[in-house]
Amino acid sequence: MENCRVLTMQDLSCVGQCSLTVALPILSRYGIETCVLPTAVLSNHTMFKGWSYLDLTDEIPNIFEYWQKNDLKFDGFLLGYLGKARLMDIAVECFEKFANEGAKIIIDPVFGDNGKLYGGFDLQYVKEMGKLLGHADIILPNVTEACYLTGTQYREVYDGEFVDELCRKLRKMTAADIVMTGVEYGGKIGEKIYLKDGKGKMTWHVLLPSKKHGTGDIFASVFTANLLGGKDMKSCCDAAAEFVADCLKITGKDHFYGVEFEKVLKG
Ligand code: PXL
């Protein structure tokens, strides 16, 4: 898309190679004008030992007022870690007020991993996120998030039937295309792509030994950049997975809080 302007709504973690500090450089690198709606400022992401949290929710109506006055609109939305349940209604207001015709809404629910919620989240947040997903064109939950959203017991070991069942349950909550990330069985990792028209397929990649923080946000950013560039869903997944794999390979063992995606971006 020529002159594409995207809005990404998520937190700004000052340190941690996640959320806005990932989305902004990656989307920009793809030539997309990237506007931000920071939901909160954190000293660092919540996998560190403690964090400060400045909630920016109350500032958002002021921001919207000036965007309206200036007649600003966006061609796409990428939502990640929002932080507070009351931001869900604000997100809907944002789509209603600021979407250009045909704008794509991509929501990564970002509230948990490895069978657990991230610090600071509860089931009320999950419930509200479930409602928000009804407004999306594409959702990017991982397996943990899909389990929480659908009230399904998380399993560390599962098969394709379990993943299909999660997709069928998610379908009752949203008409969006579903891309379930981090699906792992049979010694491989991949995404389950479950489209609006009911068609589903897995796209597989080589499973790397390391798991690192922030890779979901990187996946979502590269995925979104490719989607807005007109690529089909499988190509978006492949590009995003390859980028994440390159980040994992390049990151030093002692770099514990994220991946060194900048080195991949640099080329
Ligand atoms: O990468 C997801 C993420 C984003 N933002 C914050 C987080 C996390 C995951 O823990 O804590 C603040």
PDB file of C-alpha atoms and ligand atoms in Angstrom:
ATOM      1  CA  MET A   1       0.000   0.000   0.000  1.00  0.00           C
ATOM      2  CA  GLU A   2       1.390   3.420  -0.985  1.00  0.00           C
ATOM      3  CA  ASN A   3       1.681   5.931   1.876  1.00  0.00           C
ATOM      4  CA  CYS A   4       0.350   3.595   4.488  1.00  0.00           C
ATOM      5  CA  ARG A   5      -0.135   5.015   7.979  1.00  0.00           C
ATOM      6  CA  VAL A   6      -0.540   2.576  10.827  1.00  0.00           C
ATOM      7  CA  LEU A   7      -1.374   3.172  14.476  1.00  0.00           C
ATOM      8  CA  THR A   8       0.097   0.851  17.043  1.00  0.00           C
ATOM      9  CA  MET A   9      -1.464   0.875  20.490  1.00  0.00           C
ATOM     10  CA  GLN A  10       0.527  -0.774  23.253  1.00  0.00           C
ATOM     11  CA  ASP A  11       2.739   0.069  26.210  1.00  0.00           C
ATOM     12  CA  LEU A  12       6.091   1.780  26.134  1.00  0.00           C
ATOM     13  CA  SER A  13       8.499  -0.302  28.196  1.00  0.00           C
ATOM     14  CA  CYS A  14      11.581   1.885  28.573  1.00  0.00           C
ATOM     15  CA  VAL A  15      13.829  -1.188  28.697  1.00  0.00           C
ATOM     16  CA  GLY A  16      13.039  -4.640  27.422  1.00  0.00           C
ATOM     17  CA  GLN A  17      12.919  -4.852  23.604  1.00  0.00           C
ATOM     18  CA  CYS A  18       9.173  -5.342  23.450  1.00  0.00           C
ATOM     19  CA  SER A  19       5.923  -3.586  22.539  1.00  0.00           C
ATOM     20  CA  LEU A  20       6.445  -0.060  21.133  1.00  0.00           C
ATOM     21  CA  THR A  21      10.245  -0.179  21.104  1.00  0.00           C
ATOM     22  CA  VAL A  22       9.913  -3.138  18.739  1.00  0.00           C
ATOM     23  CA  ALA A  23       6.863  -2.174  16.664  1.00  0.00           C
ATOM     24  CA  LEU A  24       8.061   1.343  15.871  1.00  0.00           C
ATOM     25  CA  PRO A  25      11.448   0.453  14.341  1.00  0.00           C
ATOM     26  CA  ILE A  26      10.219  -2.667  12.568  1.00  0.00           C
ATOM     27  CA  LEU A  27       7.152  -1.136  10.919  1.00  0.00           C
ATOM     28  CA  SER A  28       9.184   1.945   9.975  1.00  0.00           C
ATOM     29  CA  ARG A  29      11.882  -0.250   8.421  1.00  0.00           C
ATOM     30  CA  TYR A  30       9.190  -1.588   6.087  1.00  0.00           C
ATOM     31  CA  GLY A  31       8.449   1.952   4.932  1.00  0.00           C
ATOM     32  CA  ILE A  32       5.227   2.291   6.899  1.00  0.00           C
ATOM     33  CA  GLU A  33       4.481   5.553   8.682  1.00  0.00           C
ATOM     34  CA  THR A  34       4.057   4.373  12.246  1.00  0.00           C
ATOM     35  CA  CYS A  35       2.045   6.394  14.737  1.00  0.00           C
ATOM     36  CA  VAL A  36       1.849   5.353  18.366  1.00  0.00           C
ATOM     37  CA  LEU A  37      -0.743   5.352  21.093  1.00  0.00           C
ATOM     38  CA  PRO A  38       1.183   4.495  24.262  1.00  0.00           C
ATOM     39  CA  THR A  39      -1.133   2.953  26.863  1.00  0.00           C
ATOM     40  CA  ALA A  40       1.371   3.098  29.725  1.00  0.00           C
ATOM     41  CA  VAL A  41       5.015   3.814  30.435  1.00  0.00           C
ATOM     42  CA  LEU A  42       6.841   1.069  32.316  1.00  0.00           C
ATOM     43  CA  SER A  43      10.405   1.212  33.599  1.00  0.00           C
ATOM     44  CA  ASN A  44      10.895  -2.201  31.960  1.00  0.00           C
ATOM     45  CA  HIS A  45       8.694  -5.107  30.957  1.00  0.00           C
ATOM     46  CA  THR A  46       7.125  -7.323  33.584  1.00  0.00           C
ATOM     47  CA  MET A  47       9.526 -10.238  33.272  1.00  0.00           C
ATOM     48  CA  PHE A  48      12.109  -8.211  35.192  1.00  0.00           C
ATOM     49  CA  LYS A  49      12.160  -8.165  39.003  1.00  0.00           C
ATOM     50  CA  GLY A  50       9.583  -5.426  39.519  1.00  0.00           C
ATOM     51  CA  TRP A  51       8.587  -2.454  37.411  1.00  0.00           C
ATOM     52  CA  SER A  52       7.136   1.045  37.625  1.00  0.00           C
ATOM     53  CA  TYR A  53       3.858   1.690  35.785  1.00  0.00           C
ATOM     54  CA  LEU A  54       2.416   5.011  34.661  1.00  0.00           C
ATOM     55  CA  ASP A  55      -1.084   4.438  33.292  1.00  0.00           C
ATOM     56  CA  LEU A  56      -1.724   6.787  30.351  1.00  0.00           C
ATOM     57  CA  THR A  57      -5.390   5.878  29.890  1.00  0.00           C
ATOM     58  CA  ASP A  58      -6.599   9.253  31.160  1.00  0.00           C
ATOM     59  CA  GLU A  59      -4.536  11.098  28.549  1.00  0.00           C
ATOM     60  CA  ILE A  60      -6.034   9.246  25.596  1.00  0.00           C
ATOM     61  CA  PRO A  61      -9.270  11.304  25.312  1.00  0.00           C
ATOM     62  CA  ASN A  62      -7.092  14.431  24.983  1.00  0.00           C
ATOM     63  CA  ILE A  63      -5.058  12.784  22.255  1.00  0.00           C
ATOM     64  CA  PHE A  64      -8.240  11.764  20.423  1.00  0.00           C
ATOM     65  CA  GLU A  65      -9.573  15.313  20.639  1.00  0.00           C
ATOM     66  CA  TYR A  66      -6.599  16.674  18.704  1.00  0.00           C
ATOM     67  CA  TRP A  67      -6.553  13.809  16.226  1.00  0.00           C
ATOM     68  CA  GLN A  68     -10.199  14.596  15.459  1.00  0.00           C
ATOM     69  CA  LYS A  69      -9.485  18.322  15.134  1.00  0.00           C
ATOM     70  CA  ASN A  70      -6.711  17.483  12.689  1.00  0.00           C
ATOM     71  CA  ASP A  71      -8.816  14.942  10.853  1.00  0.00           C
ATOM     72  CA  LEU A  72      -6.241  12.183  11.311  1.00  0.00           C
ATOM     73  CA  LYS A  73      -7.025   8.685  10.081  1.00  0.00           C
ATOM     74  CA  PHE A  74      -5.126   5.388   9.906  1.00  0.00           C
ATOM     75  CA  ASP A  75      -4.929   2.588   7.357  1.00  0.00           C
ATOM     76  CA  GLY A  76      -4.205  -0.085   9.905  1.00  0.00           C
ATOM     77  CA  PHE A  77      -4.134  -0.767  13.634  1.00  0.00           C
ATOM     78  CA  LEU A  78      -1.806  -3.058  15.518  1.00  0.00           C
ATOM     79  CA  LEU A  79      -2.730  -3.640  19.138  1.00  0.00           C
ATOM     80  CA  GLY A  80      -0.511  -5.428  21.634  1.00  0.00           C
ATOM     81  CA  TYR A  81      -0.092  -5.186  25.396  1.00  0.00           C
ATOM     82  CA  LEU A  82      -2.721  -2.711  26.566  1.00  0.00           C
ATOM     83  CA  GLY A  83      -2.360  -3.179  30.321  1.00  0.00           C
ATOM     84  CA  LYS A  84      -5.766  -2.166  31.722  1.00  0.00           C
ATOM     85  CA  ALA A  85      -9.226  -3.563  30.963  1.00  0.00           C
ATOM     86  CA  ARG A  86     -10.770  -0.114  30.550  1.00  0.00           C
ATOM     87  CA  LEU A  87      -8.582   0.470  27.493  1.00  0.00           C
ATOM     88  CA  MET A  88     -10.686  -2.005  25.514  1.00  0.00           C
ATOM     89  CA  ASP A  89     -13.610   0.420  25.102  1.00  0.00           C
ATOM     90  CA  ILE A  90     -11.151   3.151  24.206  1.00  0.00           C
ATOM     91  CA  ALA A  91      -9.671   0.901  21.528  1.00  0.00           C
ATOM     92  CA  VAL A  92     -13.123   0.433  19.984  1.00  0.00           C
ATOM     93  CA  GLU A  93     -13.674   4.202  20.068  1.00  0.00           C
ATOM     94  CA  CYS A  94     -10.318   4.602  18.358  1.00  0.00           C
ATOM     95  CA  PHE A  95     -11.307   2.259  15.499  1.00  0.00           C
ATOM     96  CA  GLU A  96     -14.650   4.022  15.112  1.00  0.00           C
ATOM     97  CA  LYS A  97     -13.168   7.498  15.010  1.00  0.00           C
ATOM     98  CA  PHE A  98      -9.897   7.016  13.198  1.00  0.00           C
ATOM     99  CA  ALA A  99     -10.120   4.128  10.719  1.00  0.00           C
ATOM    100  CA  ASN A 100      -9.765   4.911   7.047  1.00  0.00           C
ATOM    101  CA  GLU A 101     -12.000   2.857   4.809  1.00  0.00           C
ATOM    102  CA  GLY A 102     -10.656  -0.663   4.505  1.00  0.00           C
ATOM    103  CA  ALA A 103      -8.302  -0.243   7.475  1.00  0.00           C
ATOM    104  CA  LYS A 104      -7.201  -3.568   8.930  1.00  0.00           C
ATOM    105  CA  ILE A 105      -7.431  -4.150  12.669  1.00  0.00           C
ATOM    106  CA  ILE A 106      -4.830  -6.596  13.946  1.00  0.00           C
ATOM    107  CA  ILE A 107      -5.014  -7.550  17.607  1.00  0.00           C
ATOM    108  CA  ASP A 108      -2.437  -9.551  19.483  1.00  0.00           C
ATOM    109  CA  PRO A 109      -4.093 -10.110  22.885  1.00  0.00           C
ATOM    110  CA  VAL A 110      -0.740 -10.188  24.789  1.00  0.00           C
ATOM    111  CA  PHE A 111      -1.576 -11.238  28.331  1.00  0.00           C
ATOM    112  CA  GLY A 112       0.168 -14.541  28.900  1.00  0.00           C
ATOM    113  CA  ASP A 113       2.491 -17.326  27.856  1.00  0.00           C
ATOM    114  CA  ASN A 114       3.571 -20.803  28.949  1.00  0.00           C
ATOM    115  CA  GLY A 115       0.187 -21.471  30.541  1.00  0.00           C
ATOM    116  CA  LYS A 116       0.294 -18.378  32.772  1.00  0.00           C
ATOM    117  CA  LEU A 117      -0.935 -14.794  32.780  1.00  0.00           C
ATOM    118  CA  TYR A 118       1.719 -12.074  32.748  1.00  0.00           C
ATOM    119  CA  GLY A 119       2.084 -10.112  36.000  1.00  0.00           C
ATOM    120  CA  GLY A 120      -0.699  -7.595  36.609  1.00  0.00           C
ATOM    121  CA  PHE A 121      -3.398  -9.374  34.566  1.00  0.00           C
ATOM    122  CA  ASP A 122      -6.506 -11.196  35.779  1.00  0.00           C
ATOM    123  CA  LEU A 123      -9.470 -13.066  34.328  1.00  0.00           C
ATOM    124  CA  GLN A 124     -11.490  -9.863  34.009  1.00  0.00           C
ATOM    125  CA  TYR A 125      -8.841  -8.544  31.615  1.00  0.00           C
ATOM    126  CA  VAL A 126      -9.037 -11.775  29.634  1.00  0.00           C
ATOM    127  CA  LYS A 127     -12.828 -11.462  29.424  1.00  0.00           C
ATOM    128  CA  GLU A 128     -12.675  -7.874  28.192  1.00  0.00           C
ATOM    129  CA  MET A 129      -9.987  -8.802  25.678  1.00  0.00           C
ATOM    130  CA  GLY A 130     -12.283 -11.550  24.425  1.00  0.00           C
ATOM    131  CA  LYS A 131     -14.915  -8.903  23.656  1.00  0.00           C
ATOM    132  CA  LEU A 132     -12.391  -6.655  21.935  1.00  0.00           C
ATOM    133  CA  LEU A 133     -11.358  -9.482  19.608  1.00  0.00           C
ATOM    134  CA  GLY A 134     -14.849  -9.268  18.115  1.00  0.00           C
ATOM    135  CA  HIS A 135     -13.743  -5.997  16.476  1.00  0.00           C
ATOM    136  CA  ALA A 136     -10.594  -7.410  14.854  1.00  0.00           C
ATOM    137  CA  ASP A 137      -9.893  -8.445  11.274  1.00  0.00           C
ATOM    138  CA  ILE A 138      -6.996 -10.619  12.362  1.00  0.00           C
ATOM    139  CA  ILE A 139      -6.090 -11.927  15.809  1.00  0.00           C
ATOM    140  CA  LEU A 140      -2.709 -13.306  16.864  1.00  0.00           C
ATOM    141  CA  PRO A 141      -3.142 -15.231  20.131  1.00  0.00           C
ATOM    142  CA  ASN A 142      -0.546 -17.722  21.330  1.00  0.00           C
ATOM    143  CA  VAL A 143      -1.719 -21.084  22.682  1.00  0.00           C
ATOM    144  CA  THR A 144      -1.821 -19.866  26.297  1.00  0.00           C
ATOM    145  CA  GLU A 145      -3.948 -16.863  25.344  1.00  0.00           C
ATOM    146  CA  ALA A 146      -6.245 -19.017  23.218  1.00  0.00           C
ATOM    147  CA  CYS A 147      -6.778 -21.328  26.216  1.00  0.00           C
ATOM    148  CA  TYR A 148      -7.550 -18.472  28.603  1.00  0.00           C
ATOM    149  CA  LEU A 149      -9.833 -16.733  26.114  1.00  0.00           C
ATOM    150  CA  THR A 150     -11.868 -19.876  25.481  1.00  0.00           C
ATOM    151  CA  GLY A 151     -11.834 -21.201  29.055  1.00  0.00           C
ATOM    152  CA  THR A 152      -9.868 -24.287  27.984  1.00  0.00           C
ATOM    153  CA  GLN A 153      -7.431 -26.071  30.304  1.00  0.00           C
ATOM    154  CA  TYR A 154      -3.892 -25.289  29.098  1.00  0.00           C
ATOM    155  CA  ARG A 155      -1.806 -28.251  27.990  1.00  0.00           C
ATOM    156  CA  GLU A 156       1.936 -28.318  27.609  1.00  0.00           C
ATOM    157  CA  VAL A 157       1.693 -31.249  25.234  1.00  0.00           C
ATOM    158  CA  TYR A 158      -1.047 -31.285  22.618  1.00  0.00           C
ATOM    159  CA  ASP A 159      -1.819 -32.187  19.029  1.00  0.00           C
ATOM    160  CA  GLY A 160      -3.494 -30.699  15.971  1.00  0.00           C
ATOM    161  CA  GLU A 161      -6.949 -31.675  17.184  1.00  0.00           C
ATOM    162  CA  PHE A 162      -6.481 -29.585  20.346  1.00  0.00           C
ATOM    163  CA  VAL A 163      -5.407 -26.589  18.241  1.00  0.00           C
ATOM    164  CA  ASP A 164      -8.413 -27.026  15.928  1.00  0.00           C
ATOM    165  CA  GLU A 165     -10.699 -27.144  18.940  1.00  0.00           C
ATOM    166  CA  LEU A 166      -9.220 -23.867  20.228  1.00  0.00           C
ATOM    167  CA  CYS A 167      -9.791 -22.263  16.824  1.00  0.00           C
ATOM    168  CA  ARG A 168     -13.394 -23.445  16.707  1.00  0.00           C
ATOM    169  CA  LYS A 169     -13.985 -21.973  20.173  1.00  0.00           C
ATOM    170  CA  LEU A 170     -12.304 -18.685  19.217  1.00  0.00           C
ATOM    171  CA  ARG A 171     -14.496 -18.546  16.122  1.00  0.00           C
ATOM    172  CA  LYS A 172     -17.519 -18.211  18.431  1.00  0.00           C
ATOM    173  CA  MET A 173     -15.956 -15.033  19.848  1.00  0.00           C
ATOM    174  CA  THR A 174     -14.802 -13.343  16.648  1.00  0.00           C
ATOM    175  CA  ALA A 175     -15.247 -13.443  12.908  1.00  0.00           C
ATOM    176  CA  ALA A 176     -11.590 -12.430  12.476  1.00  0.00           C
ATOM    177  CA  ASP A 177      -8.971 -14.475  10.688  1.00  0.00           C
ATOM    178  CA  ILE A 178      -7.135 -16.361  13.414  1.00  0.00           C
ATOM    179  CA  VAL A 179      -3.382 -16.826  13.415  1.00  0.00           C
ATOM    180  CA  MET A 180      -2.453 -18.875  16.457  1.00  0.00           C
ATOM    181  CA  THR A 181       1.242 -18.411  17.152  1.00  0.00           C
ATOM    182  CA  GLY A 182       3.780 -20.651  18.857  1.00  0.00           C
ATOM    183  CA  VAL A 183       1.940 -23.873  18.048  1.00  0.00           C
ATOM    184  CA  GLU A 184       4.348 -26.665  18.877  1.00  0.00           C
ATOM    185  CA  TYR A 185       4.030 -30.384  18.314  1.00  0.00           C
ATOM    186  CA  GLY A 186       5.880 -33.136  16.486  1.00  0.00           C
ATOM    187  CA  GLY A 187       9.220 -31.377  17.043  1.00  0.00           C
ATOM    188  CA  LYS A 188       8.203 -28.346  14.966  1.00  0.00           C
ATOM    189  CA  ILE A 189       6.830 -24.885  15.654  1.00  0.00           C
ATOM    190  CA  GLY A 190       4.413 -22.904  13.541  1.00  0.00           C
ATOM    191  CA  GLU A 191       1.194 -20.991  13.252  1.00  0.00           C
ATOM    192  CA  LYS A 192      -2.313 -22.257  12.792  1.00  0.00           C
ATOM    193  CA  ILE A 193      -4.012 -20.098  10.196  1.00  0.00           C
ATOM    194  CA  TYR A 194      -7.772 -20.375  10.547  1.00  0.00           C
ATOM    195  CA  LEU A 195      -9.512 -18.112   8.086  1.00  0.00           C
ATOM    196  CA  LYS A 196     -12.909 -16.436   8.137  1.00  0.00           C
ATOM    197  CA  ASP A 197     -14.151 -18.856   5.500  1.00  0.00           C
ATOM    198  CA  GLY A 198     -13.470 -21.810   7.808  1.00  0.00           C
ATOM    199  CA  LYS A 199     -10.326 -22.967   6.004  1.00  0.00           C
ATOM    200  CA  GLY A 200      -7.463 -23.906   8.312  1.00  0.00           C
ATOM    201  CA  LYS A 201      -3.846 -24.843   7.758  1.00  0.00           C
ATOM    202  CA  MET A 202      -0.600 -25.077   9.670  1.00  0.00           C
ATOM    203  CA  THR A 203       2.520 -23.334   8.515  1.00  0.00           C
ATOM    204  CA  TRP A 204       5.616 -24.965  10.028  1.00  0.00           C
ATOM    205  CA  HIS A 205       9.109 -23.739  10.840  1.00  0.00           C
ATOM    206  CA  VAL A 206      12.192 -25.260  12.407  1.00  0.00           C
ATOM    207  CA  LEU A 207      11.975 -25.343  16.190  1.00  0.00           C
ATOM    208  CA  LEU A 208      14.949 -23.524  17.752  1.00  0.00           C
ATOM    209  CA  PRO A 209      16.180 -24.537  21.215  1.00  0.00           C
ATOM    210  CA  SER A 210      15.839 -21.082  22.799  1.00  0.00           C
ATOM    211  CA  LYS A 211      12.724 -19.160  23.794  1.00  0.00           C
ATOM    212  CA  LYS A 212      13.023 -15.452  24.496  1.00  0.00           C
ATOM    213  CA  HIS A 213      10.895 -12.602  25.614  1.00  0.00           C
ATOM    214  CA  GLY A 214       9.479 -10.111  23.100  1.00  0.00           C
ATOM    215  CA  THR A 215       9.428 -12.480  20.148  1.00  0.00           C
ATOM    216  CA  GLY A 216       5.615 -12.350  20.011  1.00  0.00           C
ATOM    217  CA  ASP A 217       5.745  -8.570  19.584  1.00  0.00           C
ATOM    218  CA  ILE A 218       8.371  -8.918  16.864  1.00  0.00           C
ATOM    219  CA  PHE A 219       6.266 -11.545  15.104  1.00  0.00           C
ATOM    220  CA  ALA A 220       3.207  -9.251  15.218  1.00  0.00           C
ATOM    221  CA  SER A 221       5.165  -6.284  13.838  1.00  0.00           C
ATOM    222  CA  VAL A 222       6.721  -8.148  10.900  1.00  0.00           C
ATOM    223  CA  PHE A 223       3.398  -9.876  10.225  1.00  0.00           C
ATOM    224  CA  THR A 224       1.573  -6.530  10.144  1.00  0.00           C
ATOM    225  CA  ALA A 225       4.190  -4.889   7.933  1.00  0.00           C
ATOM    226  CA  ASN A 226       3.865  -7.704   5.397  1.00  0.00           C
ATOM    227  CA  LEU A 227       0.086  -7.717   5.551  1.00  0.00           C
ATOM    228  CA  LEU A 228      -0.116  -3.985   4.910  1.00  0.00           C
ATOM    229  CA  GLY A 229       2.332  -4.599   2.085  1.00  0.00           C
ATOM    230  CA  GLY A 230      -0.318  -6.780   0.444  1.00  0.00           C
ATOM    231  CA  LYS A 231       1.113 -10.228   1.252  1.00  0.00           C
ATOM    232  CA  ASP A 232      -1.113 -13.247   1.860  1.00  0.00           C
ATOM    233  CA  MET A 233      -1.500 -14.703   5.316  1.00  0.00           C
ATOM    234  CA  LYS A 234       0.964 -17.574   4.874  1.00  0.00           C
ATOM    235  CA  SER A 235       3.681 -15.286   3.463  1.00  0.00           C
ATOM    236  CA  CYS A 236       3.135 -12.909   6.412  1.00  0.00           C
ATOM    237  CA  CYS A 237       3.575 -15.801   8.856  1.00  0.00           C
ATOM    238  CA  ASP A 238       6.640 -17.139   7.070  1.00  0.00           C
ATOM    239  CA  ALA A 239       8.306 -13.714   6.956  1.00  0.00           C
ATOM    240  CA  ALA A 240       7.529 -13.070  10.633  1.00  0.00           C
ATOM    241  CA  ALA A 241       8.710 -16.520  11.750  1.00  0.00           C
ATOM    242  CA  GLU A 242      11.906 -16.218   9.749  1.00  0.00           C
ATOM    243  CA  PHE A 243      12.636 -12.805  11.257  1.00  0.00           C
ATOM    244  CA  VAL A 244      12.049 -14.154  14.775  1.00  0.00           C
ATOM    245  CA  ALA A 245      14.278 -17.177  14.067  1.00  0.00           C
ATOM    246  CA  ASP A 246      17.066 -14.864  12.841  1.00  0.00           C
ATOM    247  CA  CYS A 247      16.696 -12.805  16.043  1.00  0.00           C
ATOM    248  CA  LEU A 248      16.947 -15.910  18.218  1.00  0.00           C
ATOM    249  CA  LYS A 249      20.022 -17.109  16.343  1.00  0.00           C
ATOM    250  CA  ILE A 250      21.841 -13.770  16.619  1.00  0.00           C
ATOM    251  CA  THR A 251      21.061 -13.090  20.293  1.00  0.00           C
ATOM    252  CA  GLY A 252      23.815 -13.745  22.829  1.00  0.00           C
ATOM    253  CA  LYS A 253      23.140 -16.408  25.469  1.00  0.00           C
ATOM    254  CA  ASP A 254      23.505 -13.917  28.320  1.00  0.00           C
ATOM    255  CA  HIS A 255      21.025 -11.452  26.856  1.00  0.00           C
ATOM    256  CA  PHE A 256      18.195 -12.579  29.105  1.00  0.00           C
ATOM    257  CA  TYR A 257      15.375 -10.052  28.670  1.00  0.00           C
ATOM    258  CA  GLY A 258      14.692 -10.040  24.926  1.00  0.00           C
ATOM    259  CA  VAL A 259      16.230 -10.606  21.516  1.00  0.00           C
ATOM    260  CA  GLU A 260      18.724  -8.442  19.696  1.00  0.00           C
ATOM    261  CA  PHE A 261      16.370  -7.743  16.810  1.00  0.00           C
ATOM    262  CA  GLU A 262      18.263  -4.561  15.934  1.00  0.00           C
ATOM    263  CA  LYS A 263      21.086  -6.653  14.502  1.00  0.00           C
ATOM    264  CA  VAL A 264      18.655  -8.404  12.145  1.00  0.00           C
ATOM    265  CA  LEU A 265      16.983  -5.131  11.195  1.00  0.00           C
ATOM    266  CA  LYS A 266      20.372  -3.645  10.345  1.00  0.00           C
ATOM    267  CA  GLY A 267      20.838  -6.394   7.719  1.00  0.00           C
TER     268      GLY A 267
HETATM  269  O1  PXL B   1       6.144  -8.805  25.105  1.00  0.00           O
HETATM  270  C1  PXL B   1       4.925  -8.662  25.713  1.00  0.00           C
HETATM  271  C2  PXL B   1       4.946  -7.607  26.784  1.00  0.00           C
HETATM  272  C3  PXL B   1       4.764  -6.292  26.424  1.00  0.00           C
HETATM  273  N1  PXL B   1       4.788  -5.302  27.338  1.00  0.00           N
HETATM  274  C4  PXL B   1       5.009  -5.580  28.635  1.00  0.00           C
HETATM  275  C5  PXL B   1       5.213  -6.883  29.055  1.00  0.00           C
HETATM  276  C6  PXL B   1       5.156  -7.920  28.117  1.00  0.00           C
HETATM  277  C7  PXL B   1       5.335  -9.300  28.557  1.00  0.00           C
HETATM  278  O2  PXL B   1       5.600  -9.607  29.674  1.00  0.00           O
HETATM  279  O3  PXL B   1       5.455  -7.113  30.348  1.00  0.00           O
HETATM  280  C8  PXL B   1       5.026  -4.465  29.624  1.00  0.00           C
END
